[in-house]
Short mmCIF file of C-alpha atoms in Angstrom, two decimals:
data_model
loop_
_atom_site.label_atom_id
_atom_site.label_comp_id
_atom_site.label_asym_id
_atom_site.label_seq_id
_atom_site.Cartn_x
_atom_site.Cartn_y
_atom_site.Cartn_z
CA UNK A 1053 -10.87 5.46 -17.73
CA UNK A 1054 -9.46 7.79 -14.89
CA UNK A 1055 -9.72 7.46 -11.08
CA UNK A 1056 -12.64 9.65 -9.96
CA UNK A 1057 -11.29 12.98 -8.66
CA UNK A 1058 -11.28 13.02 -5.05
CA UNK A 1059 -10.11 15.65 -2.80
CA UNK A 1060 -8.94 12.99 -0.42
CA UNK A 1061 -6.41 11.71 -2.92
CA UNK A 1062 -4.34 14.98 -2.73
CA UNK A 1063 -1.39 13.62 -4.59
CA UNK A 1064 0.61 13.37 -1.36
CA UNK A 1065 1.43 16.54 0.84
CA UNK A 1066 -1.03 18.59 -1.13
CA UNK A 1067 1.23 18.62 -4.31
CA UNK A 1068 3.94 20.65 -2.79
CA UNK A 1069 6.35 22.64 -5.05
CA UNK A 1070 9.73 21.61 -5.43
CA UNK A 1071 11.10 24.75 -3.75
CA UNK A 1072 14.07 23.75 -1.51
CA UNK A 1073 14.69 20.25 -3.08
CA UNK A 1074 18.27 19.39 -3.64
CA UNK A 1075 19.34 19.27 -7.09
CA UNK A 1076 18.40 16.00 -8.66
CA UNK A 1077 21.26 13.44 -9.41
CA UNK A 1078 18.95 11.57 -11.71
CA UNK A 1079 18.00 13.34 -14.85
CA UNK A 1080 14.23 13.71 -15.32
CA UNK A 1081 14.11 14.24 -19.00
CA UNK A 1082 10.68 12.38 -19.26
CA UNK A 1083 7.29 13.40 -19.37
CA UNK A 1084 4.91 11.19 -17.09
CA UNK A 1085 2.18 11.57 -14.80
CA UNK A 1086 3.63 8.91 -12.76
CA UNK A 1087 5.09 10.08 -9.23
CA UNK A 1088 7.71 7.79 -7.65
CA UNK A 1089 8.53 7.16 -4.07
CA UNK A 1090 10.69 5.03 -2.01
CA UNK A 1091 9.84 3.12 1.12
CA UNK A 1092 11.40 4.14 4.33
CA UNK A 1093 11.05 0.34 5.38
CA UNK A 1094 14.04 0.10 2.87
CA UNK A 1095 16.08 2.61 4.51
CA UNK A 1096 15.97 1.69 8.08
CA UNK A 1097 19.65 2.39 8.72
CA UNK A 1098 19.21 5.84 7.97
CA UNK A 1099 17.80 8.32 10.35
CA UNK A 1100 14.67 9.48 8.87
CA UNK A 1101 15.83 13.21 8.31
CA UNK A 1102 18.77 11.66 6.27
CA UNK A 1103 16.35 9.31 4.28
CA UNK A 1104 14.10 12.29 3.07
CA UNK A 1105 17.11 14.23 2.13
CA UNK A 1106 18.58 11.54 0.16
CA UNK A 1107 15.30 10.74 -1.68
CA UNK A 1108 14.73 14.43 -2.44
CA UNK A 1109 18.44 14.51 -3.63
CA UNK A 1110 17.92 11.54 -5.97
CA UNK A 1111 14.96 13.28 -7.51
CA UNK A 1112 12.02 11.31 -5.90
CA UNK A 1113 8.59 12.84 -5.88
CA UNK A 1114 7.69 11.50 -2.46
CA UNK A 1115 7.96 8.57 0.31
CA UNK A 1116 6.45 5.68 1.56
CA UNK A 1117 6.69 6.41 5.16
CA UNK A 1118 6.49 3.14 7.45
CA UNK A 1119 5.75 4.24 11.00
CA UNK A 1120 8.42 2.31 13.15
CA UNK A 1121 10.54 2.56 16.17
CA UNK A 1122 13.36 4.54 14.10
CA UNK A 1123 11.12 6.46 11.88
CA UNK A 1124 8.38 8.74 13.34
CA UNK A 1125 7.67 6.12 16.10
CA UNK A 1126 3.69 5.90 16.52
CA UNK A 1127 3.83 4.98 20.15
CA UNK A 1128 6.42 7.38 21.41
CA UNK A 1129 5.69 10.63 23.37
CA UNK A 1130 5.00 14.00 21.51
CA UNK A 1131 3.75 12.24 18.30
CA UNK A 1132 1.90 15.41 17.00
CA UNK A 1133 4.74 17.52 17.67
CA UNK A 1134 7.07 15.05 15.92
CA UNK A 1135 4.58 14.87 13.04
CA UNK A 1136 4.61 18.62 12.59
CA UNK A 1137 8.24 18.81 12.36
CA UNK A 1138 8.31 15.75 9.44
CA UNK A 1139 5.44 17.76 7.61
CA UNK A 1140 7.63 20.87 7.58
CA UNK A 1141 10.56 18.80 6.34
CA UNK A 1142 8.58 17.15 3.56
CA UNK A 1143 7.28 20.65 2.49
CA UNK A 1144 10.86 22.09 2.27
CA UNK A 1145 12.06 19.06 0.28
CA UNK A 1146 8.79 18.99 -2.08
CA UNK A 1147 8.06 15.33 -1.41
CA UNK A 1148 4.64 13.62 -1.16
CA UNK A 1149 3.96 10.98 1.24
CA UNK A 1150 1.90 7.89 1.93
CA UNK A 1151 1.77 6.63 5.50
CA UNK A 1152 2.36 2.90 5.81
CA UNK A 1153 1.79 0.45 8.61
CA UNK A 1154 3.89 -2.51 7.90
CA UNK A 1155 6.62 -2.29 10.42
CA UNK A 1156 7.54 -5.82 11.47
CA UNK A 1157 7.68 -5.44 15.33
CA UNK A 1158 6.46 -2.11 16.14
CA UNK A 1159 3.61 -3.59 18.51
CA UNK A 1160 5.44 -6.73 19.69
CA UNK A 1161 8.99 -7.34 19.65
CA UNK A 1162 8.44 -11.14 19.39
CA UNK A 1163 5.83 -11.53 16.59
CA UNK A 1164 6.37 -10.22 13.26
CA UNK A 1165 3.50 -7.97 12.06
CA UNK A 1166 1.64 -8.98 15.43
CA UNK A 1167 -0.81 -8.44 16.70
CA UNK A 1168 -3.02 -8.57 13.49
CA UNK A 1169 -6.54 -7.40 12.86
CA UNK A 1170 -7.53 -11.30 13.00
CA UNK A 1171 -6.03 -12.03 16.57
CA UNK A 1172 -8.50 -14.06 18.59
CA UNK A 1173 -7.75 -11.88 21.47
CA UNK A 1174 -9.84 -8.59 21.23
CA UNK A 1175 -7.45 -6.79 23.17
CA UNK A 1176 -4.76 -7.62 20.75
CA UNK A 1177 -7.01 -6.72 17.82
CA UNK A 1178 -7.56 -3.31 19.55
CA UNK A 1179 -3.74 -2.73 19.52
CA UNK A 1180 -3.57 -2.89 15.81
CA UNK A 1181 -6.74 -0.71 15.45
CA UNK A 1182 -5.20 1.97 17.84
CA UNK A 1183 -2.02 1.79 15.45
CA UNK A 1184 -4.12 2.42 12.47
CA UNK A 1185 -5.93 5.26 14.03
CA UNK A 1186 -2.74 6.89 14.86
CA UNK A 1187 -1.66 6.50 11.38
CA UNK A 1188 -4.80 8.08 10.08
CA UNK A 1189 -4.23 11.20 12.36
CA UNK A 1190 -0.37 11.07 11.26
CA UNK A 1191 -1.45 11.00 7.69
CA UNK A 1192 -3.84 13.71 7.91
CA UNK A 1193 -1.38 16.00 9.54
CA UNK A 1194 1.25 15.19 6.88
CA UNK A 1195 -1.17 15.66 4.03
CA UNK A 1196 -0.76 12.09 2.99
CA UNK A 1197 -2.60 10.70 0.14
CA UNK A 1198 -3.52 7.65 1.70
CA UNK A 1199 -2.83 5.40 4.77
CA UNK A 1200 -1.87 1.66 3.98
CA UNK A 1201 -2.80 -1.59 6.03
CA UNK A 1202 -3.22 -5.08 5.42
CA UNK A 1203 -5.27 -7.98 6.96
CA UNK A 1204 -2.98 -10.12 8.49
CA UNK A 1205 -2.29 -14.00 8.45
CA UNK A 1206 -5.36 -15.88 9.45
CA UNK A 1207 -4.49 -17.48 13.07
CA UNK A 1208 -4.28 -21.39 13.32
CA UNK A 1209 -7.81 -22.87 14.32
CA UNK A 1210 -9.52 -20.04 13.10
CA UNK A 1211 -12.26 -20.44 10.48
CA UNK A 1212 -12.17 -18.09 7.46
CA UNK A 1213 -15.82 -16.73 8.36
CA UNK A 1214 -14.48 -15.97 11.80
CA UNK A 1215 -11.46 -14.34 10.29
CA UNK A 1216 -13.50 -12.12 7.88
CA UNK A 1217 -15.75 -11.08 10.68
CA UNK A 1218 -12.73 -9.89 12.74
CA UNK A 1219 -11.40 -8.18 9.92
CA UNK A 1220 -14.46 -6.06 8.94
CA UNK A 1221 -15.40 -5.39 12.58
CA UNK A 1222 -11.89 -4.19 13.25
CA UNK A 1223 -11.46 -1.87 10.07
CA UNK A 1224 -15.17 -0.24 10.84
CA UNK A 1225 -13.74 2.34 13.48
CA UNK A 1226 -10.78 3.17 11.20
CA UNK A 1227 -12.96 3.74 8.42
CA UNK A 1228 -14.96 6.16 10.24
CA UNK A 1229 -11.76 8.01 11.08
CA UNK A 1230 -10.42 8.07 7.64
CA UNK A 1231 -13.67 9.28 6.40
CA UNK A 1232 -13.63 12.16 8.97
CA UNK A 1233 -9.95 13.00 8.13
CA UNK A 1234 -10.42 12.92 4.48
CA UNK A 1235 -7.76 10.31 4.17
CA UNK A 1236 -8.27 7.15 2.13
CA UNK A 1237 -7.46 3.66 3.92
CA UNK A 1238 -5.84 1.53 1.18
CA UNK A 1239 -5.76 -2.11 1.97
CA UNK A 1240 -3.17 -4.25 0.51
CA UNK A 1241 -3.60 -7.76 -0.84
CA UNK A 1242 -0.64 -9.74 0.61
CA UNK A 1243 0.19 -13.37 -0.38
CA UNK A 1244 -0.32 -15.59 2.46
CA UNK A 1245 -3.00 -13.20 4.33
CA UNK A 1246 -6.49 -13.62 4.50
CA UNK A 1247 -7.06 -10.77 2.24
CA UNK A 1248 -4.41 -11.96 -0.25
CA UNK A 1249 -5.78 -10.96 -3.75
CA UNK A 1250 -7.77 -8.29 -5.75
CA UNK A 1251 -10.83 -10.59 -5.64
CA UNK A 1252 -10.52 -10.61 -1.80
CA UNK A 1253 -10.46 -6.91 -1.74
CA UNK A 1254 -13.51 -6.84 -3.50
CA UNK A 1255 -15.07 -9.49 -1.08
CA UNK A 1256 -14.14 -6.97 1.80
CA UNK A 1257 -15.42 -3.88 -0.12
CA UNK A 1258 -18.93 -5.54 -0.61
CA UNK A 1259 -18.86 -6.96 2.93
CA UNK A 1260 -18.25 -3.38 4.26
CA UNK A 1261 -21.14 -2.02 1.86
CA UNK A 1262 -18.47 -0.21 -0.42
CA UNK A 1263 -17.26 2.51 1.97
CA UNK A 1264 -16.02 5.64 0.13
CA UNK A 1265 -12.98 5.87 2.34
CA UNK A 1266 -11.74 2.41 1.41
CA UNK A 1267 -9.33 2.00 -1.26
CA UNK A 1268 -6.85 -0.50 -2.64
CA UNK A 1269 -2.88 -0.67 -2.33
CA UNK A 1270 -1.72 -2.33 -5.35
CA UNK A 1271 1.54 -4.28 -5.08
CA UNK A 1272 2.87 -4.73 -8.42
CA UNK A 1273 5.06 -7.58 -7.66
CA UNK A 1274 2.35 -9.28 -5.92
CA UNK A 1275 0.44 -9.30 -9.17
CA UNK A 1276 3.49 -11.14 -10.64
CA UNK A 1277 3.45 -13.56 -7.80
CA UNK A 1278 0.03 -14.88 -7.36
CA UNK A 1279 -2.75 -12.98 -9.54
CA UNK A 1280 -4.43 -14.91 -12.45
CA UNK A 1281 -3.81 -11.81 -14.70
CA UNK A 1282 -0.70 -10.10 -15.77
CA UNK A 1283 0.43 -7.16 -13.75
CA UNK A 1284 -0.68 -4.59 -16.63
CA UNK A 1285 -4.06 -6.13 -16.65
CA UNK A 1286 -4.29 -6.19 -12.88
CA UNK A 1287 -3.62 -2.28 -12.90
CA UNK A 1288 -6.53 -1.87 -15.57
CA UNK A 1289 -8.98 -4.09 -13.56
CA UNK A 1290 -7.91 -2.30 -10.24
CA UNK A 1291 -8.12 1.20 -11.63
CA UNK A 1292 -11.13 2.46 -9.99
CA UNK A 1293 -10.23 1.89 -6.53
CA UNK A 1294 -6.39 2.65 -6.62
CA UNK A 1295 -5.23 4.69 -3.70
CA UNK A 1296 -1.77 3.66 -3.41
CA UNK A 1297 0.59 1.83 -5.56
CA UNK A 1298 3.85 -0.24 -4.50
CA UNK A 1299 6.47 -1.58 -7.01
CA UNK A 1300 9.44 -3.88 -7.12
CA UNK A 1301 10.52 -7.01 -9.08
CA UNK A 1302 9.18 -10.33 -8.33
CA UNK A 1303 8.95 -13.92 -9.80
CA UNK A 1304 5.78 -16.07 -10.37
CA UNK A 1305 4.86 -18.04 -6.98
CA UNK A 1306 7.72 -16.95 -4.99
CA UNK A 1307 6.91 -13.86 -2.48
CA UNK A 1308 10.12 -12.05 -2.32
CA UNK A 1309 10.57 -8.44 -3.05
CA UNK A 1310 13.62 -8.09 -5.61
CA UNK A 1311 15.40 -5.20 -7.02
CA UNK A 1312 14.39 -4.15 -10.56
CA UNK A 1313 15.98 -6.68 -13.02
CA UNK A 1314 16.32 -9.50 -10.85
CA UNK A 1315 12.73 -10.88 -11.42
CA UNK A 1316 10.19 -11.48 -14.26
CA UNK A 1317 8.16 -8.33 -14.81
CA UNK A 1318 8.08 -6.57 -18.12
CA UNK A 1319 7.69 -2.83 -16.61
CA UNK A 1320 7.12 -0.61 -19.68
CA UNK A 1321 3.57 -1.82 -20.29
CA UNK A 1322 2.78 -2.00 -16.45
CA UNK A 1323 3.89 1.62 -16.15
CA UNK A 1324 1.89 2.63 -19.19
CA UNK A 1325 -1.27 0.79 -18.05
CA UNK A 1326 -0.58 2.62 -14.60
CA UNK A 1327 -0.24 6.19 -16.00
CA UNK A 1328 -3.18 5.76 -18.50
CA UNK A 1329 -5.63 5.08 -15.19
CA UNK A 1330 -5.10 8.59 -14.20
CA UNK A 1331 -3.72 7.62 -10.72
CA UNK A 1332 -2.41 10.63 -9.09
CA UNK A 1333 -0.90 9.01 -6.00
CA UNK A 1334 2.48 7.84 -5.32
CA UNK A 1335 4.21 4.69 -6.83
CA UNK A 1336 6.52 3.69 -3.96
CA UNK A 1337 9.54 1.25 -4.61
CA UNK A 1338 9.32 -1.75 -1.84
CA UNK A 1339 12.37 -3.23 -0.94
CA UNK A 1340 12.00 -4.02 2.67
CA UNK A 1341 14.97 -6.59 2.84
CA UNK A 1342 17.49 -4.16 1.33
CA UNK A 1343 18.08 -1.47 3.89
CA UNK A 1344 21.95 -2.67 4.05
CA UNK A 1345 22.30 -1.08 0.59
CA UNK A 1346 19.41 1.16 0.65
CA UNK A 1347 20.97 4.34 -0.84
CA UNK A 1348 22.25 2.47 -3.99
CA UNK A 1349 18.92 0.70 -4.43
CA UNK A 1350 17.06 3.91 -4.20
CA UNK A 1351 19.21 5.59 -6.73
CA UNK A 1352 19.36 2.35 -8.97
CA UNK A 1353 15.43 2.06 -8.80
CA UNK A 1354 14.55 5.71 -9.90
CA UNK A 1355 16.82 5.16 -12.83
CA UNK A 1356 15.38 2.04 -13.86
CA UNK A 1357 12.05 3.30 -13.45
CA UNK A 1358 12.58 6.32 -15.53
CA UNK A 1359 14.25 4.34 -18.18
CA UNK A 1360 11.07 2.32 -18.06
CA UNK A 1361 8.75 5.04 -18.47
CA UNK A 1362 10.78 6.21 -21.67
CA UNK A 1363 10.41 2.69 -23.20
CA UNK A 1364 6.68 2.92 -23.09
CA UNK A 1365 4.78 4.06 -26.33
CA UNK A 1366 4.35 7.68 -26.12
CA UNK A 1367 0.67 7.24 -27.23
CA UNK A 1368 -0.04 5.32 -24.17
CA UNK A 1369 1.69 7.57 -21.38
CA UNK A 1370 -0.99 9.76 -19.56
CA UNK A 1371 -3.85 8.67 -21.88
CA UNK A 1372 -6.77 7.55 -19.89
CA UNK A 1373 -8.16 5.99 -23.28
CA UNK A 1374 -5.76 3.09 -22.88
CA UNK A 1375 -7.77 1.52 -20.23
CA UNK A 1376 -10.11 -1.12 -21.33
CA UNK A 1377 -13.97 -0.27 -20.87
CA UNK A 1378 -14.05 -3.60 -19.01
CA UNK A 1379 -11.51 -2.56 -16.65
CA UNK A 1380 -14.31 -1.10 -14.03
CA UNK A 1381 -15.69 -3.90 -12.15
CA UNK A 1382 -19.42 -3.50 -11.59
CA UNK A 1383 -20.61 -2.57 -8.24
CA UNK A 1384 -23.19 -4.95 -7.96
CA UNK A 1385 -22.33 -7.95 -5.57
CA UNK A 1386 -23.13 -10.56 -8.15
CA UNK A 1387 -21.56 -9.39 -11.15
CA UNK A 1388 -17.83 -9.64 -10.53
CA UNK A 1389 -17.15 -13.45 -11.40
CA UNK A 1390 -14.15 -13.46 -8.98
CA UNK A 1391 -16.22 -12.15 -5.95
CA UNK A 1392 -18.38 -14.79 -4.01
CA UNK A 1393 -21.75 -14.00 -2.44
CA UNK A 1394 -21.27 -12.49 0.84
CA UNK A 1395 -23.12 -10.67 3.66
CA UNK A 1396 -23.19 -6.99 3.58
CA UNK A 1397 -22.52 -4.83 6.77
CA UNK A 1398 -22.29 -1.04 7.24
CA UNK A 1399 -19.11 0.35 8.72
CA UNK A 1400 -21.03 1.80 11.46
CA UNK A 1401 -22.72 -1.28 12.59
CA UNK A 1402 -22.32 -2.16 16.21
CA UNK A 1403 -20.31 -5.27 17.57
CA UNK A 1404 -23.49 -6.86 18.24
CA UNK A 1405 -24.83 -6.28 14.85
CA UNK A 1406 -21.43 -7.33 13.31
CA UNK A 1407 -21.25 -10.47 15.47
CA UNK A 1408 -24.40 -11.80 13.81
CA UNK A 1409 -22.91 -11.26 10.14
CA UNK A 1410 -22.30 -14.31 8.14
CA UNK A 1411 -19.49 -14.58 5.29
CA UNK A 1412 -19.10 -16.95 2.47
CA UNK A 1413 -15.49 -17.31 2.15
CA UNK A 1414 -13.88 -16.61 -1.16
CA UNK A 1415 -13.01 -19.94 -2.66
CA UNK A 1416 -9.15 -20.58 -3.32
CA UNK A 1417 -8.46 -19.48 -7.07
CA UNK A 1418 -4.78 -19.10 -7.24
CA UNK A 1419 -1.75 -21.21 -6.58
CA UNK A 1420 -0.16 -20.90 -3.24
CA UNK A 1421 2.89 -18.44 -3.39
CA UNK A 1422 5.89 -19.59 -1.88
CA UNK A 1423 7.02 -17.33 0.77
CA UNK A 1424 10.74 -15.77 1.09
CA UNK A 1425 11.73 -15.74 4.84
CA UNK A 1426 8.37 -15.49 5.98
CA UNK A 1427 5.01 -14.70 4.35
CA UNK A 1428 5.45 -11.06 4.27
CA UNK A 1429 8.31 -8.49 3.83
#
């Protein structure tokens, strides 16, 4: 089953040609619909222009651009002008792009990923919302295929119903902006966060009345870490909502992003399942703790992924028939067994109406993942 054709999922930077790209150092003697990128959060020791040139030279199809103080600072002056320069650079190099918002200290020099959409202080939540609105505008100007975000960790002394209410209320204006810009907002289930699993994504989706601009960022390592299904089955189950994909190796129960080959994931069947969905966005390598050797890991990762694609059965690569008919979860609120009953609220609802919304918190279904140096990368 293919992901529905959607003009918003533009394949990153409007499927730019390869004209102007440096000669690839990684031979691409493979046929696959998958388009690989590398995250700039794993290249923080490089200037952004140098990082983009490196990835194009290695043969990547795109980049996961994390807005951070060293890479297209979203809070510095002249953001539109700086964005136009990056757009031209991406076009010259033939790179697609996803805009990511997981910078650790871009909003607060003391709190990692703070403030979040779940903070008790509404002014703090508004700062995170403002960052996401800026990211949507940057994504539209770059021709990005999606904007990535996450919920954040539930603050101490905050009950789950309150946390879900804050999340839906905070995302409402971002979804309105994403709809107007024609750029999907791709929420990532993150171990240790309020929205930690694919089931939690469906909980949010239904609570927001299934807005068209809301999609899923699926991190394949996270699937290995804590989802009840193997990663390949997670891909099939999530196919209708895939708007962005992140990839790295990982071990069961330990949230640590690992270079390929250092974890437990069997990648050929996972990549075959992803190709079979018809997903057209970027699949971005996510190694945020390896910037000290970023160029090495970027080169190694692409070679590994191409080798894994070659190892997939030829009949499964690019065939949408490989996705099981049961992969698409029914849109009815009561059909998915992993999605609990919940309230439904419109993304355009006022704060007053949202404050009256009651949520039934998803029951804990999965073993707790052990964080590695913190709950998130």
